[in-house]
């Protein structure tokens, strides 16, 4: 799984789109926990890429120019800092093997040395590891709390976006917004017109999908059907196959679309 994750991450770091790459990797992966683990490795590493990049900068003189090495370090940090049940020695061993296979034998010592230094500084001693919060905070102590640089690195968001939010909302609200933005995302459907969201919600429940309900999201006049938690991809695909008026769409996108269409006259606005 780690090898597949590294290949996807390397291509994304090189400028490729994520969705198609990850879908292909998942399609070639056995069902069950392996798929979930692969998706978490890829999406989690990308989500916290900014934080991991700052951490890595504290342990190397110069950031690697090779996307394969960058992706390998970020992937390893994600397992060490964000995933329970992955022993540090396993992360270290796998990183060495991945480096040997995908980067080259000459970089294995460098990767092992940097990761060992990170583990000594950031993790509790012992086979189980566990993050030392005070040590992790210390890595960011060189950045002024509440600054653009700190918020962008700690919350792993683009500098330009953090700067814009700081100017508009101030430090406290920006920090809260960034933290919320990193929270778990519930999958959601959008019910295309003219289909009725009510019967559509009942049909999804009969399929075994646990919904919060259209009224919970409040997007596009109640056309957002949000799931309580992630569902198996096969079940989501079956729902889309059976019910063509459904599309998978982020609630925030639905809300933004609603604002955009508020001033669009019929018939276009009524259809969308």
mmCIF file of C-alpha atoms in Angstrom:
data_model
loop_
_atom_site.group_PDB
_atom_site.id
_atom_site.type_symbol
_atom_site.label_atom_id
_atom_site.label_comp_id
_atom_site.label_asym_id
_atom_site.label_seq_id
_atom_site.Cartn_x
_atom_site.Cartn_y
_atom_site.Cartn_z
ATOM 1 C CA UNK A 1 0.000 0.000 0.000
ATOM 2 C CA UNK A 2 2.787 2.418 0.847
ATOM 3 C CA UNK A 3 4.384 1.883 -2.544
ATOM 4 C CA UNK A 4 1.127 2.680 -4.320
ATOM 5 C CA UNK A 5 0.619 5.710 -2.111
ATOM 6 C CA UNK A 6 4.129 6.947 -2.865
ATOM 7 C CA UNK A 7 3.605 6.588 -6.613
ATOM 8 C CA UNK A 8 0.364 8.582 -6.467
ATOM 9 C CA UNK A 9 1.884 11.279 -4.258
ATOM 10 C CA UNK A 10 4.956 11.626 -6.468
ATOM 11 C CA UNK A 11 2.812 12.217 -9.540
ATOM 12 C CA UNK A 12 0.607 14.709 -7.688
ATOM 13 C CA UNK A 13 3.688 16.567 -6.463
ATOM 14 C CA UNK A 14 4.757 16.729 -10.085
ATOM 15 C CA UNK A 15 1.521 18.464 -11.052
ATOM 16 C CA UNK A 16 -0.844 15.595 -11.899
ATOM 17 C CA UNK A 17 -4.473 15.596 -10.772
ATOM 18 C CA UNK A 18 -5.269 13.544 -7.676
ATOM 19 C CA UNK A 19 -8.707 12.060 -8.295
ATOM 20 C CA UNK A 20 -8.021 9.995 -11.409
ATOM 21 C CA UNK A 21 -4.689 8.740 -10.054
ATOM 22 C CA UNK A 22 -6.150 7.697 -6.715
ATOM 23 C CA UNK A 23 -9.167 6.067 -8.348
ATOM 24 C CA UNK A 24 -6.894 3.925 -10.520
ATOM 25 C CA UNK A 25 -4.775 2.969 -7.525
ATOM 26 C CA UNK A 26 -7.865 2.049 -5.510
ATOM 27 C CA UNK A 27 -9.359 0.037 -8.369
ATOM 28 C CA UNK A 28 -6.234 -2.122 -8.370
ATOM 29 C CA UNK A 29 -6.330 -2.638 -4.598
ATOM 30 C CA UNK A 30 -8.102 -5.494 -2.755
ATOM 31 C CA UNK A 31 -11.358 -4.533 -1.101
ATOM 32 C CA UNK A 32 -11.701 -3.666 2.552
ATOM 33 C CA UNK A 33 -9.174 -2.108 4.869
ATOM 34 C CA UNK A 34 -6.434 -1.952 2.230
ATOM 35 C CA UNK A 35 -8.448 0.532 0.169
ATOM 36 C CA UNK A 36 -9.212 2.665 3.210
ATOM 37 C CA UNK A 37 -5.562 2.618 4.285
ATOM 38 C CA UNK A 38 -4.355 3.620 0.826
ATOM 39 C CA UNK A 39 -6.849 6.481 0.620
ATOM 40 C CA UNK A 40 -5.844 7.722 4.071
ATOM 41 C CA UNK A 41 -2.146 7.553 3.245
ATOM 42 C CA UNK A 42 -2.618 9.651 0.125
ATOM 43 C CA UNK A 43 -5.294 12.110 1.212
ATOM 44 C CA UNK A 44 -3.941 12.516 4.726
ATOM 45 C CA UNK A 45 -0.419 13.192 3.501
ATOM 46 C CA UNK A 46 -1.695 15.785 1.040
ATOM 47 C CA UNK A 47 -3.946 17.401 3.626
ATOM 48 C CA UNK A 48 -1.056 17.955 6.046
ATOM 49 C CA UNK A 49 1.649 18.490 3.430
ATOM 50 C CA UNK A 50 2.312 22.066 4.563
ATOM 51 C CA UNK A 51 2.839 21.028 8.181
ATOM 52 C CA UNK A 52 5.083 18.127 7.221
ATOM 53 C CA UNK A 53 7.091 20.364 4.914
ATOM 54 C CA UNK A 54 7.842 22.766 7.779
ATOM 55 C CA UNK A 55 8.833 19.890 10.064
ATOM 56 C CA UNK A 56 11.125 18.443 7.410
ATOM 57 C CA UNK A 57 12.829 21.821 6.972
ATOM 58 C CA UNK A 58 13.961 21.680 10.602
ATOM 59 C CA UNK A 59 15.846 18.422 10.005
ATOM 60 C CA UNK A 60 17.583 18.982 6.666
ATOM 61 C CA UNK A 61 19.943 21.664 5.416
ATOM 62 C CA UNK A 62 18.119 21.895 2.117
ATOM 63 C CA UNK A 63 14.791 20.455 1.024
ATOM 64 C CA UNK A 64 15.125 17.624 -1.504
ATOM 65 C CA UNK A 65 14.512 18.685 -5.092
ATOM 66 C CA UNK A 66 13.337 15.164 -5.958
ATOM 67 C CA UNK A 67 9.542 14.843 -5.637
ATOM 68 C CA UNK A 68 9.966 11.162 -4.779
ATOM 69 C CA UNK A 69 12.038 12.018 -1.709
ATOM 70 C CA UNK A 70 9.713 14.813 -0.617
ATOM 71 C CA UNK A 71 6.700 12.549 -0.954
ATOM 72 C CA UNK A 72 8.489 9.771 0.940
ATOM 73 C CA UNK A 73 9.341 12.052 3.869
ATOM 74 C CA UNK A 74 5.815 13.484 4.014
ATOM 75 C CA UNK A 75 4.273 10.011 3.768
ATOM 76 C CA UNK A 76 6.486 8.756 6.600
ATOM 77 C CA UNK A 77 5.675 11.762 8.785
ATOM 78 C CA UNK A 78 1.966 11.193 8.260
ATOM 79 C CA UNK A 79 2.279 7.646 9.538
ATOM 80 C CA UNK A 80 4.428 8.686 12.505
ATOM 81 C CA UNK A 81 2.346 11.674 13.595
ATOM 82 C CA UNK A 82 -1.220 11.064 12.462
ATOM 83 C CA UNK A 83 -1.930 7.331 12.263
ATOM 84 C CA UNK A 84 -2.540 5.074 15.236
ATOM 85 C CA UNK A 85 -1.400 1.487 15.115
ATOM 86 C CA UNK A 86 1.575 2.007 12.788
ATOM 87 C CA UNK A 87 4.745 1.236 14.803
ATOM 88 C CA UNK A 88 7.637 3.651 14.213
ATOM 89 C CA UNK A 89 10.062 0.810 13.437
ATOM 90 C CA UNK A 90 7.702 -0.350 10.664
ATOM 91 C CA UNK A 91 7.565 3.163 9.199
ATOM 92 C CA UNK A 92 11.360 3.373 9.265
ATOM 93 C CA UNK A 93 11.815 -0.043 7.665
ATOM 94 C CA UNK A 94 9.244 0.622 4.948
ATOM 95 C CA UNK A 95 10.729 4.043 4.201
ATOM 96 C CA UNK A 96 14.106 2.446 3.593
ATOM 97 C CA UNK A 97 12.604 -0.183 1.299
ATOM 98 C CA UNK A 98 10.574 2.405 -0.617
ATOM 99 C CA UNK A 99 13.628 4.599 -1.015
ATOM 100 C CA UNK A 100 15.668 1.677 -2.294
ATOM 101 C CA UNK A 101 12.960 0.695 -4.769
ATOM 102 C CA UNK A 102 11.733 4.088 -6.005
ATOM 103 C CA UNK A 103 14.605 6.529 -5.436
ATOM 104 C CA UNK A 104 17.862 4.612 -5.233
ATOM 105 C CA UNK A 105 20.192 2.824 -2.839
ATOM 106 C CA UNK A 106 22.353 5.923 -2.454
ATOM 107 C CA UNK A 107 19.621 7.845 -0.618
ATOM 108 C CA UNK A 108 18.619 5.135 1.879
ATOM 109 C CA UNK A 109 21.114 6.252 4.531
ATOM 110 C CA UNK A 110 19.980 9.868 4.203
ATOM 111 C CA UNK A 111 16.306 8.937 4.575
ATOM 112 C CA UNK A 112 16.955 6.669 7.562
ATOM 113 C CA UNK A 113 19.114 9.278 9.277
ATOM 114 C CA UNK A 114 16.555 12.068 8.922
ATOM 115 C CA UNK A 115 13.646 9.877 10.017
ATOM 116 C CA UNK A 116 15.557 8.591 13.054
ATOM 117 C CA UNK A 117 16.304 12.182 14.082
ATOM 118 C CA UNK A 118 12.620 13.051 13.733
ATOM 119 C CA UNK A 119 11.566 10.038 15.769
ATOM 120 C CA UNK A 120 14.018 10.815 18.575
ATOM 121 C CA UNK A 121 12.803 14.379 18.828
ATOM 122 C CA UNK A 122 9.072 14.074 18.187
ATOM 123 C CA UNK A 123 8.033 10.656 19.526
ATOM 124 C CA UNK A 124 7.902 9.015 22.915
ATOM 125 C CA UNK A 125 10.619 6.376 23.355
ATOM 126 C CA UNK A 126 9.687 2.752 22.810
ATOM 127 C CA UNK A 127 8.252 0.584 20.078
ATOM 128 C CA UNK A 128 4.798 2.159 20.215
ATOM 129 C CA UNK A 129 6.047 5.713 19.822
ATOM 130 C CA UNK A 130 3.320 8.301 20.284
ATOM 131 C CA UNK A 131 3.655 11.996 19.521
ATOM 132 C CA UNK A 132 5.099 14.299 22.171
ATOM 133 C CA UNK A 133 2.883 17.398 21.799
ATOM 134 C CA UNK A 134 5.403 19.724 23.425
ATOM 135 C CA UNK A 135 8.141 18.527 21.062
ATOM 136 C CA UNK A 136 5.899 19.030 18.041
ATOM 137 C CA UNK A 137 5.025 22.541 19.219
ATOM 138 C CA UNK A 138 8.726 23.281 19.687
ATOM 139 C CA UNK A 139 9.361 22.649 15.992
ATOM 140 C CA UNK A 140 7.043 25.570 15.199
ATOM 141 C CA UNK A 141 8.388 27.888 17.903
ATOM 142 C CA UNK A 142 10.494 29.813 15.404
ATOM 143 C CA UNK A 143 7.312 31.128 13.796
ATOM 144 C CA UNK A 144 5.386 33.934 15.455
ATOM 145 C CA UNK A 145 2.034 32.624 16.765
ATOM 146 C CA UNK A 146 -0.855 34.060 14.782
ATOM 147 C CA UNK A 147 1.386 35.046 11.869
ATOM 148 C CA UNK A 148 0.687 34.109 8.271
ATOM 149 C CA UNK A 149 3.682 31.773 8.251
ATOM 150 C CA UNK A 150 2.707 29.985 11.460
ATOM 151 C CA UNK A 151 -0.956 29.521 10.565
ATOM 152 C CA UNK A 152 -0.148 28.386 7.029
ATOM 153 C CA UNK A 153 2.421 25.832 8.223
ATOM 154 C CA UNK A 154 0.579 24.511 11.277
ATOM 155 C CA UNK A 155 -2.798 24.227 9.552
ATOM 156 C CA UNK A 156 -1.320 23.287 6.157
ATOM 157 C CA UNK A 157 -3.065 25.949 4.078
ATOM 158 C CA UNK A 158 -1.780 28.167 1.242
ATOM 159 C CA UNK A 159 -0.073 31.348 2.415
ATOM 160 C CA UNK A 160 -2.138 33.534 0.084
ATOM 161 C CA UNK A 161 -5.390 32.174 1.527
ATOM 162 C CA UNK A 162 -4.272 32.564 5.148
ATOM 163 C CA UNK A 163 -3.174 36.138 4.452
ATOM 164 C CA UNK A 164 -6.537 36.968 2.912
ATOM 165 C CA UNK A 165 -8.462 35.454 5.826
ATOM 166 C CA UNK A 166 -6.300 37.241 8.388
ATOM 167 C CA UNK A 167 -7.043 40.568 6.748
ATOM 168 C CA UNK A 168 -10.742 39.814 6.720
ATOM 169 C CA UNK A 169 -11.350 37.860 9.934
ATOM 170 C CA UNK A 170 -8.388 38.474 12.252
ATOM 171 C CA UNK A 171 -6.130 35.859 13.945
ATOM 172 C CA UNK A 172 -8.617 34.071 16.220
ATOM 173 C CA UNK A 173 -11.378 33.586 13.672
ATOM 174 C CA UNK A 174 -8.864 32.626 11.006
ATOM 175 C CA UNK A 175 -7.309 29.968 13.256
ATOM 176 C CA UNK A 176 -10.772 28.592 14.032
ATOM 177 C CA UNK A 177 -11.696 28.552 10.353
ATOM 178 C CA UNK A 178 -8.476 26.763 9.423
ATOM 179 C CA UNK A 179 -9.027 24.146 12.125
ATOM 180 C CA UNK A 180 -12.597 23.603 10.949
ATOM 181 C CA UNK A 181 -11.387 23.302 7.376
ATOM 182 C CA UNK A 182 -9.125 20.418 8.436
ATOM 183 C CA UNK A 183 -11.939 18.546 10.153
ATOM 184 C CA UNK A 184 -13.426 15.330 8.835
ATOM 185 C CA UNK A 185 -15.553 15.861 5.732
ATOM 186 C CA UNK A 186 -18.878 14.070 5.462
ATOM 187 C CA UNK A 187 -19.705 12.861 1.952
ATOM 188 C CA UNK A 188 -22.783 14.460 0.436
ATOM 189 C CA UNK A 189 -25.094 14.072 -2.542
ATOM 190 C CA UNK A 190 -26.789 16.842 -4.475
ATOM 191 C CA UNK A 191 -30.251 16.098 -5.866
ATOM 192 C CA UNK A 192 -30.601 17.569 -9.338
ATOM 193 C CA UNK A 193 -33.862 19.215 -10.311
ATOM 194 C CA UNK A 194 -36.625 18.331 -10.870
ATOM 195 C CA UNK A 195 -36.195 15.284 -8.594
ATOM 196 C CA UNK A 196 -37.673 15.564 -5.096
ATOM 197 C CA UNK A 197 -35.054 15.289 -2.291
ATOM 198 C CA UNK A 198 -37.546 13.679 0.120
ATOM 199 C CA UNK A 199 -38.220 10.433 -1.767
ATOM 200 C CA UNK A 200 -34.578 10.374 -2.846
ATOM 201 C CA UNK A 201 -33.485 10.417 0.795
ATOM 202 C CA UNK A 202 -35.809 7.513 1.581
ATOM 203 C CA UNK A 203 -34.441 5.536 -1.365
ATOM 204 C CA UNK A 204 -30.885 6.044 -0.111
ATOM 205 C CA UNK A 205 -31.844 4.871 3.362
ATOM 206 C CA UNK A 206 -33.292 1.690 1.865
ATOM 207 C CA UNK A 207 -29.899 1.105 0.246
ATOM 208 C CA UNK A 208 -28.308 1.209 3.696
ATOM 209 C CA UNK A 209 -26.910 4.747 3.643
ATOM 210 C CA UNK A 210 -27.175 6.666 6.920
ATOM 211 C CA UNK A 211 -28.239 10.242 6.158
ATOM 212 C CA UNK A 212 -28.314 13.355 8.265
ATOM 213 C CA UNK A 213 -31.110 14.641 6.065
ATOM 214 C CA UNK A 214 -31.629 17.381 3.524
ATOM 215 C CA UNK A 215 -32.614 19.923 6.130
ATOM 216 C CA UNK A 216 -29.301 19.534 7.979
ATOM 217 C CA UNK A 217 -27.096 20.851 5.200
ATOM 218 C CA UNK A 218 -29.370 23.719 4.246
ATOM 219 C CA UNK A 219 -27.712 24.057 0.865
ATOM 220 C CA UNK A 220 -29.634 24.858 -2.313
ATOM 221 C CA UNK A 221 -32.983 24.842 -0.592
ATOM 222 C CA UNK A 222 -32.534 21.437 0.996
ATOM 223 C CA UNK A 223 -31.117 19.603 -2.028
ATOM 224 C CA UNK A 224 -28.056 18.431 -0.115
ATOM 225 C CA UNK A 225 -28.246 14.910 1.341
ATOM 226 C CA UNK A 226 -25.339 14.453 3.731
ATOM 227 C CA UNK A 227 -24.064 11.125 5.062
ATOM 228 C CA UNK A 228 -23.269 10.692 8.742
ATOM 229 C CA UNK A 229 -19.992 8.974 7.871
ATOM 230 C CA UNK A 230 -18.063 7.630 4.924
ATOM 231 C CA UNK A 231 -19.680 4.732 3.108
ATOM 232 C CA UNK A 232 -18.101 1.987 0.971
ATOM 233 C CA UNK A 233 -17.301 3.156 -2.545
ATOM 234 C CA UNK A 234 -19.301 0.280 -4.005
ATOM 235 C CA UNK A 235 -22.416 1.398 -2.123
ATOM 236 C CA UNK A 236 -22.006 4.995 -3.285
ATOM 237 C CA UNK A 237 -21.535 3.791 -6.859
ATOM 238 C CA UNK A 238 -24.698 1.688 -6.605
ATOM 239 C CA UNK A 239 -26.664 4.700 -5.335
ATOM 240 C CA UNK A 240 -25.482 6.794 -8.277
ATOM 241 C CA UNK A 241 -26.270 3.994 -10.730
ATOM 242 C CA UNK A 242 -29.802 3.533 -9.446
ATOM 243 C CA UNK A 243 -30.618 7.211 -9.095
ATOM 244 C CA UNK A 244 -29.342 9.388 -11.998
ATOM 245 C CA UNK A 245 -30.554 12.663 -10.402
ATOM 246 C CA UNK A 246 -27.873 12.204 -7.712
ATOM 247 C CA UNK A 247 -24.353 13.574 -7.968
ATOM 248 C CA UNK A 248 -21.630 13.546 -5.309
ATOM 249 C CA UNK A 249 -20.854 17.164 -4.430
ATOM 250 C CA UNK A 250 -19.268 18.907 -1.461
ATOM 251 C CA UNK A 251 -21.829 20.849 0.642
ATOM 252 C CA UNK A 252 -19.666 23.977 0.457
ATOM 253 C CA UNK A 253 -19.724 23.788 -3.341
ATOM 254 C CA UNK A 254 -23.484 23.391 -3.233
ATOM 255 C CA UNK A 255 -23.823 26.410 -0.976
ATOM 256 C CA UNK A 256 -21.573 28.526 -3.195
ATOM 257 C CA UNK A 257 -23.514 27.438 -6.269
ATOM 258 C CA UNK A 258 -26.714 28.491 -4.532
ATOM 259 C CA UNK A 259 -25.327 31.980 -3.968
ATOM 260 C CA UNK A 260 -24.198 32.250 -7.579
ATOM 261 C CA UNK A 261 -27.566 31.133 -8.905
ATOM 262 C CA UNK A 262 -29.565 33.420 -6.646
ATOM 263 C CA UNK A 263 -29.426 36.123 -9.291
ATOM 264 C CA UNK A 264 -29.739 33.843 -12.322
ATOM 265 C CA UNK A 265 -33.197 34.127 -13.911
ATOM 266 C CA UNK A 266 -35.289 31.154 -14.969
ATOM 267 C CA UNK A 267 -35.127 28.852 -16.816
ATOM 268 C CA UNK A 268 -31.373 28.409 -16.192
ATOM 269 C CA UNK A 269 -31.558 29.058 -12.451
ATOM 270 C CA UNK A 270 -34.565 26.796 -12.039
ATOM 271 C CA UNK A 271 -32.828 23.910 -13.799
ATOM 272 C CA UNK A 272 -29.534 24.217 -11.917
#
